[in-house]
Every structure is written in structure tokens, then in C-alpha cells.
Tab-separated table of C-alpha atoms in Angstrom:
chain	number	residue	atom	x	y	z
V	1	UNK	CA	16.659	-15.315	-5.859
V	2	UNK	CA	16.139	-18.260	-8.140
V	3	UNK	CA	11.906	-16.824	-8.303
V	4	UNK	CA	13.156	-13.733	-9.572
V	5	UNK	CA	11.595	-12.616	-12.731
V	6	UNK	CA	8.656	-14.807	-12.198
V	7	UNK	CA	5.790	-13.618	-11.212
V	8	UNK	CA	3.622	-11.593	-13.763
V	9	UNK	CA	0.387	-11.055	-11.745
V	10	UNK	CA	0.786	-9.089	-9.231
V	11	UNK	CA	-2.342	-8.218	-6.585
V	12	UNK	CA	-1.995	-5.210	-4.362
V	13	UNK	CA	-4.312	-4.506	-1.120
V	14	UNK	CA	-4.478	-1.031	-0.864
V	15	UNK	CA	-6.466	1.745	1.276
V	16	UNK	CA	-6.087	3.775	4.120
V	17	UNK	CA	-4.338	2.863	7.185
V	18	UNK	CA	-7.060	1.320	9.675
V	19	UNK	CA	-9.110	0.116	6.565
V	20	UNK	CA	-8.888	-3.965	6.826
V	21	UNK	CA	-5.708	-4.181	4.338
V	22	UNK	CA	-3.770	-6.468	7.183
V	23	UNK	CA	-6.834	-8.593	7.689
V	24	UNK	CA	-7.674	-9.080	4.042
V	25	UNK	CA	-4.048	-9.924	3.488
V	26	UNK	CA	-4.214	-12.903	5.417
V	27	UNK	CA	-7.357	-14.585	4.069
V	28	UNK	CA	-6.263	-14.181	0.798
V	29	UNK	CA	-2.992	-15.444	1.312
V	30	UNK	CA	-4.546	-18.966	2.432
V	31	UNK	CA	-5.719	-19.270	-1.026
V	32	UNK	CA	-3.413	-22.016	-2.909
V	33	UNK	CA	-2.847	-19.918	-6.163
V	34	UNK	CA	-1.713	-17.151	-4.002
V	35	UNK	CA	1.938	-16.696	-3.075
V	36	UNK	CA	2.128	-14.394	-0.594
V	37	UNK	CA	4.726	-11.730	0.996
V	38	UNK	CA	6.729	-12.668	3.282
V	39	UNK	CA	7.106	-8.784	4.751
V	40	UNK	CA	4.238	-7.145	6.084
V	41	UNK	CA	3.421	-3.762	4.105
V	42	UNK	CA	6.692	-4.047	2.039
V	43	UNK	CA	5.933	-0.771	0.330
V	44	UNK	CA	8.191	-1.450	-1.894
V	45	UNK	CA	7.102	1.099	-4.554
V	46	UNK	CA	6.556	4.145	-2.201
V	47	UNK	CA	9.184	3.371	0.120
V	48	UNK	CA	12.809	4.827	-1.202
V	49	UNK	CA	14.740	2.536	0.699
V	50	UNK	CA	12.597	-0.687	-0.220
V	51	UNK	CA	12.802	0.759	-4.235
V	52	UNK	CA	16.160	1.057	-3.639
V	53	UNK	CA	17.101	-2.722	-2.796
V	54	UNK	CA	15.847	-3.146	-6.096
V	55	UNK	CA	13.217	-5.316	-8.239
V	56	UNK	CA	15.382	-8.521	-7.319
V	57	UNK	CA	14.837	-8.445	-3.388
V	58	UNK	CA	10.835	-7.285	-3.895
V	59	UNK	CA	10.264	-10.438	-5.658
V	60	UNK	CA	12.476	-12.046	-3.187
V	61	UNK	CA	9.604	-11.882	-0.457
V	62	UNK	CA	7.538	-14.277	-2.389
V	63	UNK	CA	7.446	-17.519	-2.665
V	64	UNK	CA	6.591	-17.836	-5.703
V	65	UNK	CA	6.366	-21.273	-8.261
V	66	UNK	CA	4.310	-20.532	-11.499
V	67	UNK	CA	3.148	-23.886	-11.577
V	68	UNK	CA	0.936	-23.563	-8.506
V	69	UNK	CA	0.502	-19.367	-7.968
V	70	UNK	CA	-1.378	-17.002	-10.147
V	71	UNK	CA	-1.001	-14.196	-8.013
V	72	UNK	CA	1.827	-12.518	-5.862
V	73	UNK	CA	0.122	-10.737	-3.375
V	74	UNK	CA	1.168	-8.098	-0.615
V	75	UNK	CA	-0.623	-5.260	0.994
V	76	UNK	CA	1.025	-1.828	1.691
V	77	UNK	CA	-0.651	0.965	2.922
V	78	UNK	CA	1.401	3.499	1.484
V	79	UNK	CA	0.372	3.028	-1.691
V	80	UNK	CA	-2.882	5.178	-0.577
V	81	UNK	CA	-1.375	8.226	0.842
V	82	UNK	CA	-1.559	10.516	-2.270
V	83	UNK	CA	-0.583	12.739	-2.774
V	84	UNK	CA	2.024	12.722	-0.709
V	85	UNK	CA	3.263	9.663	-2.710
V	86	UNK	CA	2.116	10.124	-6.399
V	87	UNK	CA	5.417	9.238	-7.729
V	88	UNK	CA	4.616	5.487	-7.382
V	89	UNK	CA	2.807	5.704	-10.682
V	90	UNK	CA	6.212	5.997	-12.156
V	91	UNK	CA	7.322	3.452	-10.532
V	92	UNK	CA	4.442	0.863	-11.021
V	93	UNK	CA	5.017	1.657	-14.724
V	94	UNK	CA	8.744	1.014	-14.922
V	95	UNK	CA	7.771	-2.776	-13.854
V	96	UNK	CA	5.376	-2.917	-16.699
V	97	UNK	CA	5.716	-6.475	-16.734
V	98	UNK	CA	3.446	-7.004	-13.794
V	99	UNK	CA	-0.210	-7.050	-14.522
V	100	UNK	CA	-1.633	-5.180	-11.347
V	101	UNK	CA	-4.900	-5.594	-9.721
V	102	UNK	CA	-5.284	-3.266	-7.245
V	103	UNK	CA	-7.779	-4.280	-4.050
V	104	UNK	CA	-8.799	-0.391	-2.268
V	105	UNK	CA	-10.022	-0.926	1.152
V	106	UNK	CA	-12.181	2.108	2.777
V	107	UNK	CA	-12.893	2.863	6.228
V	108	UNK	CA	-15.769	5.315	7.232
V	109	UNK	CA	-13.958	8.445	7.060
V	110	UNK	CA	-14.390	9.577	10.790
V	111	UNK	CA	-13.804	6.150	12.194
V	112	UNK	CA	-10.392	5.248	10.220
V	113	UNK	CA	-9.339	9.213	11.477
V	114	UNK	CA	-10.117	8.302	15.170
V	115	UNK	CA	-7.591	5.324	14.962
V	116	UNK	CA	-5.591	7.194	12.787
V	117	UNK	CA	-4.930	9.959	15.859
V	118	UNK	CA	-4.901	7.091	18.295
V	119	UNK	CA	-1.842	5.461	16.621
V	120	UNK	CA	-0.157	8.976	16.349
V	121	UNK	CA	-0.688	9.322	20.030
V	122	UNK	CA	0.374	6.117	20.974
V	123	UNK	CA	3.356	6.227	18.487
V	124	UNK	CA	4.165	10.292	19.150
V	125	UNK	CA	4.509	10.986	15.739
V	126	UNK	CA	2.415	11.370	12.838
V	127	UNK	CA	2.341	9.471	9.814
V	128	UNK	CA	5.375	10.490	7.733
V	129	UNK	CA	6.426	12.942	10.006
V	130	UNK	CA	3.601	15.488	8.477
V	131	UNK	CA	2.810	16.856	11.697
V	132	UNK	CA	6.532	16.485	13.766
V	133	UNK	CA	5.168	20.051	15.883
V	134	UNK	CA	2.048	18.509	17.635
V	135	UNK	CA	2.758	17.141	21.081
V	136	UNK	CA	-0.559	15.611	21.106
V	137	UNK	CA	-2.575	14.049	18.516
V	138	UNK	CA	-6.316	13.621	20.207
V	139	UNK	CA	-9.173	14.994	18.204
V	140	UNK	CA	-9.382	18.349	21.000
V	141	UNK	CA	-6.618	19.764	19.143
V	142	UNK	CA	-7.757	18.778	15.295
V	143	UNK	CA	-6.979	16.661	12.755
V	144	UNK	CA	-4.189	17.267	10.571
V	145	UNK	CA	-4.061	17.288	7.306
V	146	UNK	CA	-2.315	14.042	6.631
V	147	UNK	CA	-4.936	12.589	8.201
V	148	UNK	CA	-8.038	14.042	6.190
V	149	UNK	CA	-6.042	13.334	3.155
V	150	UNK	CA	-5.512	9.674	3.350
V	151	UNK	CA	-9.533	9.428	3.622
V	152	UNK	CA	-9.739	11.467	0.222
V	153	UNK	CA	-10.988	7.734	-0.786
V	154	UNK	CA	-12.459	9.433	-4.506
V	155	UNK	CA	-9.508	11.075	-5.215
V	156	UNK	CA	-7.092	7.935	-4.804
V	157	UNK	CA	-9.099	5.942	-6.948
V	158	UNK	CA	-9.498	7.987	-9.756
V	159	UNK	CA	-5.484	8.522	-9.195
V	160	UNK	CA	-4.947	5.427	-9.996
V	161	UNK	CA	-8.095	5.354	-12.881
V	162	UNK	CA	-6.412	7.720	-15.015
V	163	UNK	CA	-2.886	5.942	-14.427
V	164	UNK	CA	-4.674	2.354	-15.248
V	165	UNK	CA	-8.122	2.502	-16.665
V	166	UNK	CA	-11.192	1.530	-14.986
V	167	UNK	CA	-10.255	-1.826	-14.490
């Protein structure tokens, strides 16, 4: 806990599940002014269990020393699935402190929904439990609409354009 309080530049891969974020995430993090999580896809700002552990164990999963890192850096997917999650605005706000860059990954739409379905069929469930009726998720019996919206790639970014500027 003794990193706490910290870290001011905080660098965010973001996009759709089955967009790179996990890959990215890992050459970045062999970069020496880069302290990296040390949980996958904390989530810490969409997740309501994560946000409520509180700002103290988030910065907890770096390790972070200001004399050798300019960036904390983590990747969470969930920080893309607007609008199911467009209260993390509010919350990325609260820690004003943090300057944010925010890396969006994209996927070609049809491609990223293919794995998409594959991982709800392999996992029986859908993504946050949008689509708990379906017994099978294969592209015979459609797409739901979880799924079409976390490729709504134009409307995320400009989400988080009017939150943040264009920067």
C-alpha cells in the first residue's frame, strides 16, 4: 500500500472483447517506464465489486516507483461495453487526479462477433448475463444484442470524446 497515491498517469487499453487488448497489454508492459497491473482486466471502474475495494487496492496492483514509471497501465475490456456501463464516466471523473490516455482497440465487426458467440458457447452464458434465455449461442440462431453493441466502435469513442475531449 506504501505506492498508493502515486501514480498520476494512468494508460487504459480499451476495446471490444476479441480486439487485441490482452496482447497489447503485454508488449507495452515490457516497456521500462511502464508499471504494469498485476490483475488481468481489473475493471476496476466498471466492475462494482472491484470499485468497491476502493481506490487504495486499484493502485495496489501496480508496481509502481515514480522515479522509474510514467505510466500505470492495465487493460479492461469492460470499459467498452456502453452502454451497458456508461456510469464509468462518473467514476473516471471522481479520480480526477489521474491523467487518462485511453488506447481503443477494434476488431472487424463480424470477426470480433464470431469469437464473441464462440466464447458464449463455450462459456454457456453471455456476456453479462444479457442473454441468460439462449441455450445456444452459434450464429444459426442470431446475434444478440450485447453482442452488436460492443462493436458500436463510433459510438464508444465519441462516448468517451464528449466525456474527455478529442485527445
Amino acid at each position: 500500500m506504501e505506492n498508493v497515491g502515486r501514480i498520476r498517469n494512468l494508460a487504459l487499453v480499451i476495446g471490444a472483447m476479441k480486439c487485441g487488448t490482452t496482447s497489447l497489454f503485454q508488449y507495452l508492459s515490457g516497456h521500462p517506464q511502464i508499471a504494469p497491473c498485476a490483475k488481468k482486466e481489473p475493471n476496476f471502474f466498471a466492475c462494482p465489486r472491484e470499485w468497491g475495494l476502493g481506490n487504495e487496492q486499484y493502485e495496489s496492483y501496480f508496481d509502481f516507483d515514480p522515479s522509474a514509471h510514467k505510466y500505470a497501465l492495465e487493460a479492461s475490456t469492460d470499459y467498452a461495453k456502453l452502454p451497458y456501463v456508461d456510469y464509468i464516466f462518473d467514476r473516471f471523473k471522481k479520480f480526477s487526479r489521474y491523467r487518462y490516455k485511453f488506447i481503443y482497440l477494434i476488431r472487424n465487426p463480424i470477426h470480433r462477433i464470431q469469437s464473441h458467440l464462440r466464447h458464449a458457447e463455450n462459456t454457456k452464458s453471455e456476456i453479462l448475463s444479457l442473454d441468460a434465455k439462449r441455450k445456444t449461442f452459434s450464429l444459426d440462431t442470431g446475434i444478440s444484442q450485447a453482442a452488436i453493441d460492443f462493436c458500436r466502435y463510433a459510438d464508444h469513442i465519441e462516448a468517451y470524446k464528449r466525456h474527455f475531449g478529442d485527445e
